[in-house]
Amino acid sequence: GKVCMYSCGPTVYSFAHIGNLRTYVFMDLFRRVLKYDGYKLKGVMNITDVGHLTSDEDEGEDKMEKASREQKKSPYEIAEFYAGVFFEDLKKLNIGRPEIVEKITDHIPETIAYVQELIDKGYAYEIDDGIYYDISKFPGYGKLSRLNLDEQQAGARVEVNSQKRHPADFAVWKKAEPNHIMQWESPWGMGYPGWHIECSALSRKYLGFPFDIHTGGVDHIPVHHENEIAQNEAITGKKTVNYWVHGDFMLVDNGKMSKSLGNTYTISDLEKRGYSAMDFRYFCLNAHYRKKLNFTFDGMDGAKVSYARLLGALYQHKTSEAKTEDSVIKAYKDEFVEAINDDLNVPRALGILWKAVKEPKSRDIYDLALDFDKVLGLSLDQAKPEEQPKVEAPAEVVEMAEQRIAAKKEKNYALADELRAKITAAGYTVTDTKDGYVLNKA
Ligand code: AMP
Ligand code: ZN
């Protein structure tokens, strides 16, 4: 009756992008389905605020320290700021906060004790720059990603650290360079925990081994989660996570999202372009979590229009006094339950909702939708008459529309008319609404 779930949390050195957020929408859907099925949940999420290096191969700078240097703030201030924005994003997206959320910097003693245990059991060794896990001691290494060690060796990048016994050995504790701001005393001198040990130490502390479910993005399978398994099983000698469940990636224009391509959008970027967080959640719900999801602005336009239509149709159900037969409602509900329990088939569940919405108007359909919304999390109780969704217009057109509203407020109707003419000349129409205006392509 109870599910213990661990979810890898964000490294709080920057804003979460929509790809990261897709993974947390997936986590949230999973949690909601379990709750809908009647399970009690104990979810744990870490906040990585130290030790995640710019390269997953234990090289490069600590992401937190890099941001600290670039933004001229202490790493603690950086962490506090970006963790704050992250939780605001989750709230906007109706992503429930896991029951336990913990920062790694509040758990340094636990990570040190864990590393010491690995050394005592013969699984870790000390070299000049830190303590490393000796993967040759763990025959199961690679089983999650179905890679064998030779393949990993062949795939490893040019070896930088010649003291490591195997190229895939990974740091569980790093000795700090003098300029590393975040550092703590340890049996091995001043240092800080490695990224992978953080999740092992926290899941062990708050859930205990074995626990039920571990989630994350697919990128974490080959290194981060493989390393967690190696660390965990060194302690118990047994399986420590019953189910690993990974969300697939979000692509942008069918390619990778990256800072250098300028396509790592945040929720506030989408908001600035006129999309709400719920439009984005609706967009995510249209793809199964184990499939890649390609982000495009055309796709977002489609999601925005469909979501507005859904709310509009539900408003009509809400305000109807007619009834729908119980057997019809029950059939929809059964179908819905089957879909969400078929490996979280949320796109199918959404299709079932749409089918129900197309029934003759009745308050029962609205109530059914609110019940489905416990899983979908689309704020369907906000059902309202459908408005023409705002279309995306070039910045200068939006600017003119804003100036026009200001002119009208000042009763400068001549200027307002002149601006309207300019907007029309630019190929757009502007319509006044109760809350402002709507731009449409002419
Ligand atoms: P990080 O803060 O880098 O540890 O990433 C936070 C989460 O986002 C992890 O679970 C990653 O697997 C996930 N993630 C990173 N990039 C993407 C992407 N493009 N699409 C979906 N999930 C992603
Ligand atoms: Zn993790």
PDB file of N, CA and C in Angstrom, residues 34 37 41 48 56 62 84 160-162 164 175 190 234-235 299 304 330 341 349 369 371 406 408 412 420 442:
ATOM      1  N   LEU A  34       0.048   6.742  -9.140  1.00  0.00           N
ATOM      2  CA  LEU A  34       0.136   5.876  -7.954  1.00  0.00           C
ATOM      3  C   LEU A  34      -0.863   6.315  -6.884  1.00  0.00           C
ATOM      4  N   ASP A  37      -4.336   5.404  -7.805  1.00  0.00           N
ATOM      5  CA  ASP A  37      -4.550   3.970  -7.579  1.00  0.00           C
ATOM      6  C   ASP A  37      -4.667   3.631  -6.100  1.00  0.00           C
ATOM      7  N   LEU A  41       2.397   7.610  -0.780  1.00  0.00           N
ATOM      8  CA  LEU A  41       3.674   7.877  -1.434  1.00  0.00           C
ATOM      9  C   LEU A  41       4.683   8.474  -0.472  1.00  0.00           C
ATOM     10  N   THR A  48      21.007  19.078  -5.915  1.00  0.00           N
ATOM     11  CA  THR A  48      22.465  19.018  -6.018  1.00  0.00           C
ATOM     12  C   THR A  48      23.024  20.431  -5.962  1.00  0.00           C
ATOM     13  N   ASP A  56      30.790  14.593 -16.922  1.00  0.00           N
ATOM     14  CA  ASP A  56      30.389  13.442 -16.116  1.00  0.00           C
ATOM     15  C   ASP A  56      31.569  12.498 -15.853  1.00  0.00           C
ATOM     16  N   ASP A  62      33.412  22.274 -10.880  1.00  0.00           N
ATOM     17  CA  ASP A  62      32.124  22.073 -10.214  1.00  0.00           C
ATOM     18  C   ASP A  62      31.148  23.102 -10.804  1.00  0.00           C
ATOM     19  N   GLY A  84      14.994  28.178  -5.744  1.00  0.00           N
ATOM     20  CA  GLY A  84      13.745  28.922  -5.589  1.00  0.00           C
ATOM     21  C   GLY A  84      12.981  28.998  -6.901  1.00  0.00           C
ATOM     22  N   VAL A 160      42.463  11.236 -18.536  1.00  0.00           N
ATOM     23  CA  VAL A 160      43.173  12.387 -18.011  1.00  0.00           C
ATOM     24  C   VAL A 160      43.869  12.006 -16.713  1.00  0.00           C
ATOM     25  N   ASN A 161      43.181  11.157 -15.955  1.00  0.00           N
ATOM     26  CA  ASN A 161      43.706  10.829 -14.641  1.00  0.00           C
ATOM     27  C   ASN A 161      44.369   9.461 -14.675  1.00  0.00           C
ATOM     28  N   SER A 162      45.714   9.459 -14.760  1.00  0.00           N
ATOM     29  CA  SER A 162      46.437   8.204 -14.953  1.00  0.00           C
ATOM     30  C   SER A 162      46.478   7.360 -13.682  1.00  0.00           C
ATOM     31  N   LYS A 164      43.890   6.533 -11.920  1.00  0.00           N
ATOM     32  CA  LYS A 164      42.709   5.687 -11.805  1.00  0.00           C
ATOM     33  C   LYS A 164      43.039   4.278 -12.289  1.00  0.00           C
ATOM     34  N   LYS A 175      39.062  15.762  -3.505  1.00  0.00           N
ATOM     35  CA  LYS A 175      39.834  16.650  -2.634  1.00  0.00           C
ATOM     36  C   LYS A 175      39.747  18.050  -3.232  1.00  0.00           C
ATOM     37  N   MET A 190      40.533  18.249   3.232  1.00  0.00           N
ATOM     38  CA  MET A 190      39.394  19.078   2.839  1.00  0.00           C
ATOM     39  C   MET A 190      38.881  18.626   1.467  1.00  0.00           C
ATOM     40  N   ALA A 234      27.400  -2.274  -3.215  1.00  0.00           N
ATOM     41  CA  ALA A 234      28.620  -2.522  -2.443  1.00  0.00           C
ATOM     42  C   ALA A 234      28.264  -2.611  -0.960  1.00  0.00           C
ATOM     43  N   ILE A 235      27.242  -1.878  -0.556  1.00  0.00           N
ATOM     44  CA  ILE A 235      26.843  -1.857   0.852  1.00  0.00           C
ATOM     45  C   ILE A 235      25.990  -3.072   1.200  1.00  0.00           C
ATOM     46  N   GLY A 299       4.205  23.206 -32.567  1.00  0.00           N
ATOM     47  CA  GLY A 299       3.618  22.223 -31.658  1.00  0.00           C
ATOM     48  C   GLY A 299       3.016  22.904 -30.439  1.00  0.00           C
ATOM     49  N   LYS A 304      -1.571  24.947 -27.252  1.00  0.00           N
ATOM     50  CA  LYS A 304      -2.262  26.099 -26.670  1.00  0.00           C
ATOM     51  C   LYS A 304      -3.719  26.154 -27.143  1.00  0.00           C
ATOM     52  N   LYS A 330     -19.142   5.482 -16.141  1.00  0.00           N
ATOM     53  CA  LYS A 330     -18.312   4.384 -15.611  1.00  0.00           C
ATOM     54  C   LYS A 330     -17.427   3.789 -16.707  1.00  0.00           C
ATOM     55  N   ASN A 341      -2.774   2.892 -16.188  1.00  0.00           N
ATOM     56  CA  ASN A 341      -2.045   1.765 -15.604  1.00  0.00           C
ATOM     57  C   ASN A 341      -1.367   0.901 -16.652  1.00  0.00           C
ATOM     58  N   ALA A 349      -4.951   8.369 -22.221  1.00  0.00           N
ATOM     59  CA  ALA A 349      -5.876   8.876 -21.200  1.00  0.00           C
ATOM     60  C   ALA A 349      -6.444  10.233 -21.630  1.00  0.00           C
ATOM     61  N   ALA A 369     -14.228  14.874 -15.630  1.00  0.00           N
ATOM     62  CA  ALA A 369     -12.970  15.521 -16.045  1.00  0.00           C
ATOM     63  C   ALA A 369     -12.161  15.957 -14.823  1.00  0.00           C
ATOM     64  N   ASP A 371     -12.197  14.514 -11.987  1.00  0.00           N
ATOM     65  CA  ASP A 371     -11.626  13.298 -11.426  1.00  0.00           C
ATOM     66  C   ASP A 371     -10.374  12.890 -12.222  1.00  0.00           C
ATOM     67  N   ALA A 406      -1.998  52.005 -23.971  1.00  0.00           N
ATOM     68  CA  ALA A 406      -1.611  53.131 -23.124  1.00  0.00           C
ATOM     69  C   ALA A 406      -2.253  54.420 -23.643  1.00  0.00           C
ATOM     70  N   LYS A 408      -5.012  54.700 -25.331  1.00  0.00           N
ATOM     71  CA  LYS A 408      -6.445  54.687 -25.042  1.00  0.00           C
ATOM     72  C   LYS A 408      -6.725  55.061 -23.589  1.00  0.00           C
ATOM     73  N   ASN A 412      -6.081  59.331 -25.625  1.00  0.00           N
ATOM     74  CA  ASN A 412      -5.466  59.866 -26.845  1.00  0.00           C
ATOM     75  C   ASN A 412      -5.906  58.974 -28.010  1.00  0.00           C
ATOM     76  N   ARG A 420      -3.309  51.645 -34.504  1.00  0.00           N
ATOM     77  CA  ARG A 420      -4.072  50.544 -35.095  1.00  0.00           C
ATOM     78  C   ARG A 420      -3.772  50.435 -36.601  1.00  0.00           C
ATOM     79  N   ALA A 442      -3.720  39.183 -40.007  1.00  0.00           N
ATOM     80  CA  ALA A 442      -4.814  39.720 -40.840  1.00  0.00           C
ATOM     81  C   ALA A 442      -5.134  38.735 -41.955  1.00  0.00           C
TER      82      ALA A 442
END
